[in-house]
Amino acid sequence: MYKYDEVDHRLVRERVAQFRDQTRRFLAGELSEDEFRPLRLMNGLYVQRHAPMLRVAIPYGHLNSTQLRKLAHIARTYDKDYAHFTTRQNMQFNWPALENVPDILAELAEVEMHAIQTSGNCVRNTTTDAFAGVAADELLDPRPYCEIIRQWSTLHPEFAYLPRKFKIAVSGSLEDRAATWVHDIGLHVVRNEEGEVGFRVIVGGGLGRTPMVGKVVREFLPTRHLLTYLDAVLRVYNRFGRRDNKYKARIKILVQAMTVEAFAAKVEDEWLHLKDGPSTLSEADVAYYAAFFTDPSYETLAANSAEFVAQQASEPAFARWLERNTHAHKQPGYRSVVLSLKKTGVPPGDITAAQMEVAADLADRYSFGELRVAHEQNLILADVKESDLYQVWLQAKQHGFATPNIGLLTDIVCCPGGDFCSLANARSIPVAEAIQRKFDDLDYLFDLGDIDCNFSGCMNACGHHHIGNIGILGVDKNGEEWYQITLGGSQGNQSAIGKVIGPSFAQADVPLAFEKIMQLYLEQRLAGERFIETVRRIGLVPFKERVYAKLD
Amino acid sequence: MQNLIKHGVVVADDNWRLLRDEEAEFAADENVILPLSRFLQVQGGEHCGALAVLLAPDSDPLVLQPHLASLTLIAIDFPAFADGRGYSIARLLRERLAFKGELRAVGDVLRDQLSYMAQVGFDSFAIREDRSAAEALEGLADFSEQYQGTVLQPVPLLKRRVPN
């Protein structure tokens, strides 16, 4: 992974010093609340329901064990012994005291971490495929480009005060696992007819109040032009994006208002002046950053050793975990392990300080000391030998992250909701738990198969409910919490925005509605058909009829 | 104009008067900064003082191209500090139009913006009247480096550190 040099260290230290002084001036009354707000937001600090919330950047979801131990230390020292992984692959602390935040940032800086631009109207943490570098279907390792984008976007003087937040995702594989169609800019690696690798540039996707699938503004951008083209897109947005209404300020609204053709033409116009300028990437530049992301020293192993096969045969629970919680690896004899943070009774994405330390130990012992955070809010050990999987399973089980539910209905992607967030209309955590309890039978859950379930406590859509195969949105009706259910959303190459099936439900009725939807799916599915495929084939009407039949 | 930082030092008054009002009166020998439309009317006329122009965040800086030779100062307005359009306008003036004169940030201009403003090409800052220019000056030193290519350093750090 990327290693800071002296200049990276210096810049982060300077940002800590700057923020320390901004906090001091705010506490001394020299900065008003209105003046301090954008400054603290640009450093990941929200003022929440109970206390400030600090969001720490985990660039493109990559962590090493030292960093995770530091996060555990911060959770213990400055917070309540736990933290929360977000859908932007970041980590949130829910209970820090404002006056301690500069010290927390100084501790983070020691391990090459920060909270720069994890919030505010600026370019946010770039996200990518959690299996980058180890996935079998990869055209290009996206991580060097993510690091280049991280540096380009960090403390960018021209784009620090954009109309609204700005999110970039990069996918390097054939199958898009980075949700590039629902980002402000999605960069999807493609190969052109000459065999050259470049990016398809998708602009104007996004969730929130006005969910939209993005549009292609450039079918093929040679990788060397990455930064000048990003500058052109951002400059057009910075100058012409709406600033009069925060709900109309995302780039998707500008693209829609201008039409994608006119927007693309304006970007090309701007780019003509920037193209081949000093920010053009040479092969040496890309090679320099790629050198940080070389393969670890894999052993030459045979896949599926006799012992490994025997372990699966004698221990069905291990086989089940293996099926759901590990992923194929490009290197024979290795697999990637997903540590589930979706145990029933624990808020999705939450992790205790003790679990962080266990995960760091597992990474050191079994996966070259590195981990990834998935945007589905789980942790990943990317490079585990098959012969170590049994041990990893035993230890993960002991510490509460071996729930074999990855990709299943109970692997719910969920925002913190009304229990923590001051924006939320409704609580999400207790409802997610009620669903997990309803579907606690593993055989039934396995039979239902792959289902993305996403839950947001308000229309800001932090839980990405629009792209859940089944999505839940908390809504407020006269001060009461109600829940809307959507079906048919999906991420990846066939990205789609889910549609609301009908009137919203009271909290207690959500699990039952889920059960009816799943029953209908089991009745209707063709052999081998996944839930989302059945929804696409038969449409929403049968589900609607089933769910609301007895309510009339 | 007071409370001004210019070329890295606080200056008390540099004899430019900023007239935001399109109708404002001024003497024939005064040095005035005028809103764009007023500037376009007045320039080339009888005025014997110096003329400068104030660009609003939604102004198109490219309309100044024919006048650049006669302009020694362009001011860019920041009606609210969260309005970032002026940063792009400054870059366009410096990089696209190669404007070499003074580029001044006016309006809601505070200490915490100065280091970014300097990077995109501003070299003078009219600090909001209720704040101290001397204290704001420290903001210019917040960062010793920039990752990106900027007006001050066109080659980005992320390229400069790559061995050739």
XYZ file of C-alpha atoms in Angstrom:
716
model
C 0.000 0.000 0.000
C 0.984 3.637 -0.346
C 3.654 4.864 2.062
C 3.898 8.549 3.006
C 7.108 10.359 2.234
C 8.323 13.360 4.230
C 6.135 15.791 2.272
C 2.936 13.787 2.831
C 3.732 13.719 6.542
C 4.415 17.436 6.591
C 1.161 18.301 4.793
C -0.943 16.248 7.187
C 0.850 17.790 10.178
C 0.210 21.247 8.739
C -3.467 20.410 8.353
C -3.609 19.233 11.975
C -1.964 22.485 13.110
C -4.367 24.512 10.988
C -7.379 22.685 12.416
C -6.055 22.995 15.966
C -5.864 26.730 15.492
C -9.325 26.878 13.880
C -10.776 24.974 16.859
C -8.973 27.294 19.271
C -10.346 30.361 17.502
C -13.861 28.894 17.519
C -13.711 28.065 21.239
C -12.333 31.575 21.910
C -15.227 33.149 20.013
C -13.027 34.473 17.212
C -14.810 32.309 14.622
C -18.602 32.271 14.512
C -20.551 29.003 14.348
C -21.317 29.769 10.686
C -17.661 30.389 9.906
C -16.405 27.341 11.768
C -18.967 24.957 10.260
C -17.477 24.597 6.752
C -13.983 24.497 8.238
C -14.777 21.651 10.615
C -16.841 19.820 8.009
C -13.892 19.877 5.622
C -12.121 18.023 8.365
C -14.811 15.420 8.930
C -16.325 16.871 12.059
C -20.110 16.988 12.365
C -22.135 18.138 15.323
C -24.552 15.297 15.931
C -27.483 14.380 18.106
C -25.450 13.524 21.209
C -21.900 14.657 20.511
C -19.652 15.581 17.597
C -19.026 12.827 15.062
C -15.558 12.512 13.546
C -15.166 10.730 10.223
C -11.679 9.427 9.525
C -10.574 8.865 5.930
C -9.535 5.392 4.872
C -8.300 6.148 1.360
C -9.991 3.728 -1.062
C -10.628 1.459 1.928
C -7.005 0.361 2.480
C -5.685 -0.091 5.998
C -2.684 -1.719 7.598
C -2.677 -3.411 10.984
C -0.794 -0.528 12.647
C -3.465 1.897 11.503
C -6.281 -0.348 12.706
C -4.612 -0.664 16.119
C -4.374 3.122 16.264
C -8.094 3.365 15.479
C -8.741 0.893 18.317
C -6.645 3.057 20.618
C -8.637 6.142 19.609
C -11.927 4.323 20.212
C -10.727 3.380 23.701
C -9.124 6.674 24.659
C -11.441 9.261 23.156
C -14.665 7.403 22.452
C -16.814 4.615 23.831
C -14.768 1.601 22.771
C -16.283 1.216 19.321
C -16.559 2.851 15.907
C -18.530 2.485 12.700
C -17.481 1.710 9.099
C -19.354 3.740 6.483
C -20.414 3.107 2.904
C -17.550 5.390 1.774
C -15.087 2.930 3.292
C -14.360 5.416 6.103
C -14.580 5.103 9.872
C -16.788 7.209 12.135
C -16.345 7.926 15.823
C -19.617 8.904 17.453
C -18.596 10.337 20.793
C -15.396 12.411 20.678
C -15.257 15.732 22.538
C -14.679 18.723 20.264
C -11.657 19.918 22.219
C -9.995 16.478 21.856
C -10.348 16.333 18.088
C -7.032 18.088 17.325
C -5.244 15.511 19.526
C -7.047 12.647 17.778
C -5.946 14.061 14.438
C -2.363 14.326 15.678
C -2.473 10.643 16.702
C -3.894 9.693 13.300
C -1.137 11.650 11.556
C 1.454 9.415 13.259
C 0.091 6.446 11.289
C -0.444 8.268 7.976
C -4.137 8.935 8.513
C -6.335 12.023 8.645
C -9.903 13.290 8.368
C -9.261 15.652 5.469
C -12.303 16.146 3.213
C -14.374 13.353 4.723
C -17.221 15.841 4.745
C -18.036 19.297 3.408
C -18.612 20.598 -0.115
C -15.360 19.297 -1.511
C -13.939 16.168 -3.141
C -14.473 13.271 -0.734
C -12.630 10.021 -0.188
C -12.230 8.157 -3.468
C -13.654 4.646 -3.288
C -12.885 1.501 -5.207
C -13.408 -2.233 -5.382
C -12.527 -3.829 -2.043
C -10.982 -6.716 -4.028
C -8.709 -4.464 -6.086
C -5.430 -6.144 -6.905
C -6.626 -9.651 -6.039
C -9.757 -10.034 -8.157
C -9.564 -12.492 -11.024
C -11.475 -10.291 -13.500
C -9.304 -7.198 -13.161
C -8.150 -5.312 -16.276
C -6.092 -2.862 -14.312
C -5.297 -2.412 -10.644
C -7.249 0.766 -9.798
C -5.259 1.558 -6.643
C -2.375 3.554 -8.175
C -4.974 5.764 -9.856
C -6.920 6.031 -6.604
C -3.754 7.207 -4.878
C -3.054 9.712 -7.676
C -6.645 10.985 -7.343
C -6.281 11.076 -3.551
C -3.267 13.341 -3.858
C -4.788 15.475 -6.599
C -7.989 15.992 -4.593
C -6.343 16.556 -1.190
C -6.375 20.246 -0.256
C -7.119 21.203 -3.871
C -7.079 25.009 -3.781
C -9.507 25.524 -6.660
C -12.116 22.987 -5.563
C -12.371 23.413 -1.793
C -15.668 25.336 -1.938
C -17.756 23.442 -4.484
C -21.531 23.847 -4.730
C -21.931 20.504 -2.939
C -20.033 17.359 -1.957
C -18.266 15.446 -4.697
C -17.627 11.712 -4.789
C -15.407 9.767 -7.153
C -15.268 5.985 -7.551
C -12.868 3.886 -9.633
C -13.431 0.345 -10.857
C -10.653 -1.643 -12.489
C -12.525 -4.834 -13.275
C -15.040 -5.972 -15.847
C -17.732 -6.246 -13.196
C -18.159 -2.865 -11.544
C -17.841 -3.410 -7.788
C -17.358 0.270 -6.948
C -20.841 1.585 -7.846
C -19.349 3.852 -10.518
C -22.795 4.570 -12.014
C -24.027 6.282 -8.875
C -21.133 8.641 -8.174
C -20.528 12.249 -9.155
C -17.725 10.835 -11.275
C -17.384 7.128 -11.939
C -14.224 5.927 -13.659
C -14.572 2.464 -15.105
C -11.493 0.916 -16.646
C -11.996 -0.166 -20.257
C -9.777 -1.371 -23.063
C -10.241 0.251 -26.476
C -9.958 -1.450 -29.854
C -6.213 -0.751 -29.998
C -5.798 -2.606 -26.712
C -5.004 0.569 -24.808
C -6.361 0.800 -21.282
C -8.281 3.893 -20.238
C -11.340 5.085 -18.365
C -14.972 5.345 -19.306
C -15.982 8.555 -17.558
C -19.456 8.533 -16.049
C -20.751 11.787 -14.565
C -23.833 12.792 -12.634
C -24.885 9.628 -10.900
C -25.896 9.799 -7.295
C -28.425 8.859 -4.700
C -29.852 11.281 -2.146
C -33.103 13.113 -2.838
C -32.882 12.834 -6.593
C -31.416 9.407 -7.338
C -29.922 9.060 -10.808
C -27.797 6.656 -12.737
C -24.864 8.586 -14.210
C -24.265 9.329 -17.886
C -21.225 8.613 -19.984
C -19.483 11.887 -20.852
C -16.464 10.199 -22.402
C -16.293 6.651 -23.657
C -12.523 6.459 -23.507
C -10.082 8.635 -21.632
C -6.439 7.575 -21.918
C -5.074 7.172 -18.394
C -2.399 9.863 -18.902
C -5.115 12.503 -19.197
C -6.834 11.553 -15.937
C -6.001 14.651 -13.916
C -6.436 17.287 -16.593
C -9.826 15.819 -17.462
C -10.884 15.731 -13.795
C -9.813 19.371 -13.517
C -11.994 20.220 -16.513
C -15.077 18.446 -15.124
C -14.641 19.986 -11.693
C -14.075 23.468 -13.112
C -17.269 23.336 -15.155
C -19.125 22.146 -12.065
C -17.500 24.706 -9.764
C -18.412 27.587 -12.059
C -21.844 26.527 -13.257
C -23.322 24.179 -10.642
C -26.266 25.675 -8.756
C -25.529 27.307 -5.432
C -28.960 28.751 -4.669
C -30.519 25.503 -3.411
C -28.520 22.757 -1.712
C -30.930 20.100 -2.966
C -30.226 21.128 -6.560
C -26.505 21.639 -6.165
C -25.052 18.217 -7.023
C -23.427 17.799 -10.423
C -26.207 15.422 -11.502
C -28.654 18.355 -11.542
C -26.274 20.407 -13.707
C -25.818 17.520 -16.148
C -29.563 17.003 -16.300
C -30.295 20.707 -16.802
C -27.655 21.146 -19.516
C -28.220 17.705 -21.126
C -25.312 15.300 -21.078
C -24.302 16.296 -24.633
C -24.026 19.993 -23.771
C -22.263 19.219 -20.504
C -19.770 16.930 -22.238
C -19.129 19.597 -24.889
C -18.450 22.223 -22.235
C -16.023 19.879 -20.475
C -14.232 19.117 -23.754
C -13.966 22.854 -24.392
C -12.357 23.430 -21.031
C -10.185 20.351 -21.396
C -8.732 21.548 -24.724
C -6.893 24.193 -22.709
C -5.705 21.814 -19.990
C -4.944 18.702 -22.031
C -1.244 17.806 -22.278
C -0.507 20.426 -19.592
C 1.837 19.932 -16.640
C -0.553 17.564 -14.828
C -0.409 15.007 -17.635
C 0.724 11.659 -16.252
C 3.773 10.010 -17.759
C 4.393 6.268 -17.702
C 7.039 6.885 -15.059
C 4.517 8.707 -12.862
C 2.046 5.855 -12.998
C 4.816 3.297 -12.482
C 6.000 5.194 -9.393
C 2.579 4.889 -7.742
C 1.972 1.369 -9.042
C 5.155 0.257 -7.270
C 3.362 0.766 -3.940
C 0.741 -1.789 -4.912
C 2.743 -4.778 -6.053
C 1.718 -8.289 -5.059
C 2.851 -9.494 -1.637
C 5.244 -12.449 -1.660
C 2.763 -15.210 -2.392
C 3.842 -18.803 -1.956
C 3.453 -21.175 -4.847
C 0.622 -23.384 -3.703
C -1.768 -25.920 -5.111
C -5.436 -25.011 -4.778
C -7.797 -27.298 -2.871
C -5.348 -29.391 -0.892
C -6.668 -32.677 0.482
C -6.651 -31.329 4.014
C -8.650 -28.243 3.014
C -11.243 -30.403 1.263
C -11.460 -32.686 4.286
C -12.006 -29.740 6.653
C -14.994 -28.647 4.579
C -16.451 -32.135 4.510
C -16.172 -32.679 8.255
C -17.351 -29.260 9.345
C -20.476 -28.047 7.495
C -20.469 -24.717 9.352
C -16.948 -24.077 8.032
C -18.032 -24.991 4.516
C -20.966 -22.624 4.799
C -18.735 -19.763 5.979
C -16.313 -20.565 3.181
C -19.109 -20.353 0.635
C -20.396 -16.963 1.748
C -17.493 -15.184 3.444
C -14.564 -15.905 1.164
C -13.878 -14.797 -2.404
C -11.913 -16.316 -5.254
C -8.337 -15.034 -5.545
C -6.147 -14.614 -8.601
C -3.358 -16.574 -6.874
C -3.880 -20.366 -6.634
C -4.137 -21.564 -3.033
C -5.297 -18.182 -1.694
C -8.694 -16.675 -0.956
C -9.964 -13.306 0.302
C -11.854 -13.430 3.593
C -14.719 -11.125 4.482
C -15.046 -10.497 8.222
C -18.765 -9.907 8.670
C -19.739 -6.826 10.671
C -23.384 -7.828 10.307
C -23.965 -9.979 13.334
C -27.562 -9.834 14.520
C -27.881 -7.513 17.486
C -24.910 -5.363 16.501
C -25.542 -2.227 14.407
C -24.345 -2.959 10.848
C -20.789 -1.732 10.298
C -20.031 -1.274 14.000
C -16.807 -2.714 15.373
C -15.437 -2.722 18.920
C -11.918 -1.705 19.854
C -11.201 -5.308 20.866
C -12.414 -6.573 17.470
C -10.196 -4.037 15.706
C -7.205 -5.454 17.541
C -8.185 -9.020 16.720
C -8.639 -8.086 13.059
C -5.218 -6.401 13.094
C -3.684 -9.566 14.587
C -5.403 -11.741 11.978
C -4.074 -9.469 9.253
C -0.542 -9.709 10.637
C -0.658 -13.454 11.011
C -2.529 -14.443 7.866
C -2.760 -11.594 5.338
C 0.513 -9.647 5.036
C -0.571 -7.087 7.651
C -3.177 -5.397 5.470
C -6.957 -5.084 5.418
C -9.618 -3.452 3.311
C -12.929 -1.871 4.208
C -15.738 -2.847 1.844
C -18.355 -0.245 0.937
C -20.832 -2.850 2.175
C -19.402 -2.124 5.660
C -17.411 -5.310 6.232
C -13.668 -5.885 6.696
C -11.584 -7.898 4.278
C -8.396 -9.906 4.633
C -7.408 -9.955 0.994
C -4.640 -12.570 0.860
C -5.244 -15.619 3.043
C -3.803 -19.045 2.294
C -6.431 -21.759 1.968
C -4.526 -23.799 4.516
C -5.010 -20.985 7.072
C -8.723 -20.510 6.478
C -9.839 -22.967 9.123
C -7.836 -21.150 11.794
C -9.057 -17.771 10.594
C -12.638 -19.036 10.739
C -12.224 -20.317 14.300
C -10.778 -17.032 15.477
C -13.250 -14.875 13.570
C -16.075 -16.946 15.074
C -14.713 -16.465 18.560
C -14.703 -12.690 18.124
C -18.072 -12.237 16.480
C -17.226 -11.692 12.859
C -17.839 -15.011 11.233
C -21.597 -14.666 10.641
C -21.860 -16.498 7.308
C -24.124 -13.931 5.674
C -22.025 -11.994 3.176
C -24.202 -10.968 0.233
C -27.287 -12.446 1.905
C -30.387 -10.611 3.080
C -29.036 -10.019 6.601
C -25.772 -8.445 5.320
C -27.685 -5.169 5.556
C -25.938 -1.976 4.477
C -27.181 0.598 6.928
C -26.579 4.181 8.017
C -26.479 5.009 11.760
C -29.984 6.465 11.476
C -31.980 8.330 14.083
C -30.133 6.810 17.020
C -27.114 8.956 16.166
C -27.621 11.174 13.166
C -29.358 14.528 13.450
C -30.433 14.429 9.792
C -32.311 11.131 10.069
C -36.100 10.937 9.902
C -36.227 7.501 11.471
C -34.107 4.968 13.286
C -32.501 2.309 11.144
C -30.565 0.107 13.581
C -33.520 -1.473 15.484
C -35.407 -2.126 12.245
C -32.361 -3.732 10.627
C -32.059 -5.914 13.703
C -35.743 -6.900 13.547
C -35.203 -8.023 9.930
C -32.089 -9.971 10.893
C -34.073 -11.715 13.659
C -36.909 -12.552 11.297
C -34.465 -14.228 8.922
C -32.350 -16.010 11.513
C -32.745 -19.460 9.978
C -29.529 -20.016 8.034
C -30.938 -22.676 5.721
C -33.740 -20.339 4.705
C -31.325 -17.433 4.339
C -28.970 -19.481 2.154
C -31.913 -20.638 0.074
C -32.906 -17.008 -0.570
C -29.387 -16.471 -1.852
C -27.779 -13.212 -3.035
C -29.815 -10.182 -2.004
C -28.481 -6.669 -1.507
C -30.473 -5.048 1.264
C -29.816 -1.335 1.891
C -31.274 0.864 4.562
C -31.213 4.679 4.900
C -32.734 6.620 7.767
C -33.508 9.610 5.544
C -33.493 10.673 1.928
C -29.838 11.684 2.066
C -29.422 7.970 1.353
C -26.190 7.212 3.204
C -27.330 3.577 3.328
C -27.683 3.609 -0.488
C -31.249 2.272 -0.306
C -31.889 3.182 -3.952
C -29.436 0.552 -5.168
C -30.544 -2.180 -2.785
C -32.324 -5.072 -4.497
C -34.601 -4.424 -1.571
C -34.243 -1.000 -0.006
C -35.711 0.682 3.039
C -36.068 4.409 3.564
C -37.051 5.935 6.889
C -39.626 8.707 6.502
C -41.240 11.054 8.954
C -45.033 11.303 9.031
C -46.330 13.782 11.569
C -43.457 13.073 13.905
C -43.720 9.272 13.609
C -41.222 6.910 12.040
C -42.420 5.101 8.909
C -40.574 2.976 6.385
C -40.824 2.863 2.621
C -39.767 -0.287 0.786
C -38.212 -0.200 -2.685
C -37.510 -3.108 -4.996
C -35.363 -3.564 -8.077
C -32.380 -1.392 -7.289
C -28.934 -2.689 -8.093
C -25.303 -1.672 -8.295
C -22.709 -2.909 -10.742
C -22.894 -3.094 -14.507
C -26.694 -3.202 -14.486
C -27.136 -0.330 -12.039
C -30.720 0.681 -11.450
C -32.666 2.797 -9.007
C -35.254 0.830 -7.020
C -38.939 1.720 -7.142
C -41.193 2.273 -4.144
C -43.728 -0.558 -3.870
C -46.460 1.466 -2.124
C -47.442 3.195 1.091
C -44.925 3.082 3.909
C -45.015 0.714 6.863
C -44.991 1.162 10.614
C -41.802 -0.117 12.222
C -43.385 -3.309 13.540
C -44.737 -4.272 10.102
C -41.461 -4.074 8.153
C -40.238 -7.636 8.903
C -43.594 -9.099 7.891
C -43.550 -7.183 4.607
C -40.073 -8.581 3.983
C -41.317 -12.085 4.681
C -44.160 -11.753 2.177
C -41.793 -10.429 -0.476
C -39.426 -13.353 0.086
C -42.254 -15.904 0.027
C -43.424 -14.601 -3.316
C -39.889 -14.715 -4.647
C -39.516 -18.383 -3.615
C -42.824 -19.236 -5.294
C -42.013 -17.382 -8.489
C -38.329 -17.926 -9.045
C -37.075 -20.031 -11.923
C -34.295 -22.498 -11.316
C -31.125 -20.649 -10.379
C -32.756 -17.246 -10.570
C -31.518 -14.680 -8.057
C -33.934 -12.372 -6.243
C -33.083 -9.323 -8.354
C -33.548 -11.335 -11.553
C -37.020 -12.447 -10.478
C -37.936 -8.854 -9.614
C -36.725 -7.693 -13.037
C -38.613 -10.498 -14.806
C -42.000 -10.299 -13.082
C -41.999 -6.629 -12.116
C -43.254 -4.924 -8.998
C -46.983 -5.572 -9.298
C -47.094 -9.144 -7.931
C -44.987 -8.099 -4.952
C -47.205 -5.114 -4.338
C -50.343 -7.265 -4.466
C -48.897 -9.785 -2.049
C -47.572 -7.288 0.475
C -50.662 -5.094 0.636
C -53.311 -7.813 0.143
C -54.343 -8.190 3.758
C -53.806 -4.598 4.717
C -56.780 -3.410 2.642
C -9.161 50.667 0.633
C -8.110 49.409 4.019
C -7.405 46.131 5.793
C -5.457 44.947 2.823
C -2.787 42.313 2.387
C -0.732 42.897 -0.706
C 2.227 40.859 -1.863
C 2.568 39.275 1.567
C 2.404 42.390 3.766
C -0.352 44.439 5.363
C -0.790 47.820 3.669
C -2.946 50.564 5.161
C -4.369 52.105 2.041
C -3.402 51.804 -1.600
C -5.669 54.528 -2.993
C -8.069 52.263 -4.842
C -11.751 52.796 -4.085
C -14.076 49.836 -4.599
C -17.468 50.933 -5.939
C -19.955 48.078 -5.845
C -22.865 50.347 -6.734
C -23.376 50.650 -10.494
C -24.540 54.260 -10.050
C -21.863 55.470 -7.626
C -20.252 58.825 -8.323
C -16.499 59.213 -8.497
C -14.058 61.950 -9.324
C -12.320 62.016 -12.697
C -8.884 61.548 -11.177
C -9.803 58.809 -8.688
C -8.487 55.248 -8.868
C -11.649 53.159 -8.871
C -12.614 49.502 -9.070
C -15.906 49.243 -10.968
C -18.395 46.458 -11.522
C -17.851 44.784 -14.894
C -20.709 46.439 -16.817
C -19.802 49.915 -15.519
C -16.151 49.293 -16.297
C -16.992 48.371 -19.875
C -18.950 51.639 -20.250
C -16.326 53.886 -18.686
C -13.102 52.449 -20.026
C -11.698 54.194 -23.069
C -13.508 57.400 -21.989
C -12.443 60.632 -20.289
C -11.502 59.206 -16.895
C -7.973 60.241 -15.993
C -7.531 58.185 -12.791
C -6.806 54.478 -12.972
C -9.590 51.988 -13.664
C -9.915 48.484 -12.375
C -12.700 45.941 -12.647
C -14.679 43.902 -10.130
C -15.810 40.475 -11.327
C -18.826 38.833 -9.741
C -18.752 35.031 -9.202
C -20.909 34.477 -12.281
C -18.874 36.785 -14.551
C -17.143 35.386 -17.585
C -13.511 36.468 -17.162
C -12.820 35.914 -20.864
C -14.684 39.146 -21.753
C -11.742 41.044 -20.274
C -9.356 39.742 -22.907
C -9.379 42.911 -25.054
C -8.738 45.098 -21.980
C -5.973 43.176 -20.289
C -3.156 45.386 -21.568
C -4.624 48.420 -19.808
C -5.618 46.686 -16.565
C -3.254 46.721 -13.587
C -5.794 45.348 -11.098
C -8.694 42.906 -11.274
C -10.794 42.281 -8.178
C -12.893 39.137 -7.746
C -15.834 39.219 -5.404
C -16.551 36.548 -2.779
C -20.066 37.401 -1.592
C -19.844 34.440 0.831
C -16.690 32.548 1.700
C -18.344 29.220 0.819
C -18.834 30.462 -2.756
C -15.849 28.963 -4.561
C -16.413 30.236 -8.091
C -13.853 32.999 -7.711
C -11.045 30.437 -7.398
C -11.739 29.146 -10.915
C -12.065 32.685 -12.277
C -8.666 33.573 -10.824
C -7.034 30.559 -12.443
C -8.584 31.362 -15.801
C -7.263 34.931 -15.636
C -3.767 33.794 -14.726
C -3.459 30.633 -16.808
C -5.766 31.137 -19.784
C -5.403 34.893 -20.238
C -1.905 35.212 -18.712
C -2.951 38.243 -16.683
C 0.143 39.580 -14.912
C -1.355 42.464 -12.913
C -2.693 42.451 -9.386
C -5.480 40.003 -8.596
C -7.417 40.949 -5.498
C -9.933 38.934 -3.480
C -12.676 41.120 -2.002
C -15.814 40.444 0.011
C -16.082 37.650 2.577
C -12.339 37.110 2.602
C -10.955 35.526 5.779
C -7.760 34.020 7.051
C -8.631 30.381 6.350
C -9.070 30.929 2.609
C -5.841 32.787 1.973
C -3.478 29.924 1.322
C -5.790 28.448 -1.347
C -6.442 31.872 -2.858
C -2.711 32.509 -3.191
C -2.281 29.168 -4.956
C -4.868 30.022 -7.622
C -3.223 33.352 -8.388
C -4.454 36.036 -5.977
C -1.729 38.339 -4.742
C -3.815 40.771 -2.707
C -6.593 40.229 -0.222
C -9.054 42.777 1.105
C -9.789 41.164 4.466
C -13.352 41.561 5.745
C -13.511 44.778 7.731
C -14.311 43.260 11.118
C -11.207 41.036 11.041
C -7.574 41.863 11.484
C -5.480 41.741 8.319
C -2.372 41.200 10.440
C -3.836 38.003 11.921
C -5.220 36.873 8.588
C -1.743 37.184 7.102
C -0.716 34.083 9.062
C -3.160 32.060 6.949
C -0.874 32.486 3.952
C 1.641 30.221 5.657
C -0.777 27.362 6.489
C 0.662 24.988 3.888
C 4.201 24.687 2.635
C 3.320 22.456 -0.340
C 0.461 21.591 -2.689
C -0.213 18.206 -4.247
C -1.777 19.747 -7.344
C -0.468 21.890 -10.112
C -1.341 25.495 -9.239
C -0.617 28.976 -10.537
C 2.311 29.263 -8.117
C 3.650 25.805 -8.935
C 2.273 24.420 -12.206
C 3.900 20.996 -11.887
C 2.047 18.957 -9.273
C 3.939 17.507 -6.314
C 2.672 14.082 -7.243
C 4.760 14.363 -10.424
C 7.692 16.351 -9.053
C 8.642 13.625 -6.610
C 8.790 10.906 -9.237
C 12.462 10.217 -10.072
C 13.176 10.745 -13.766
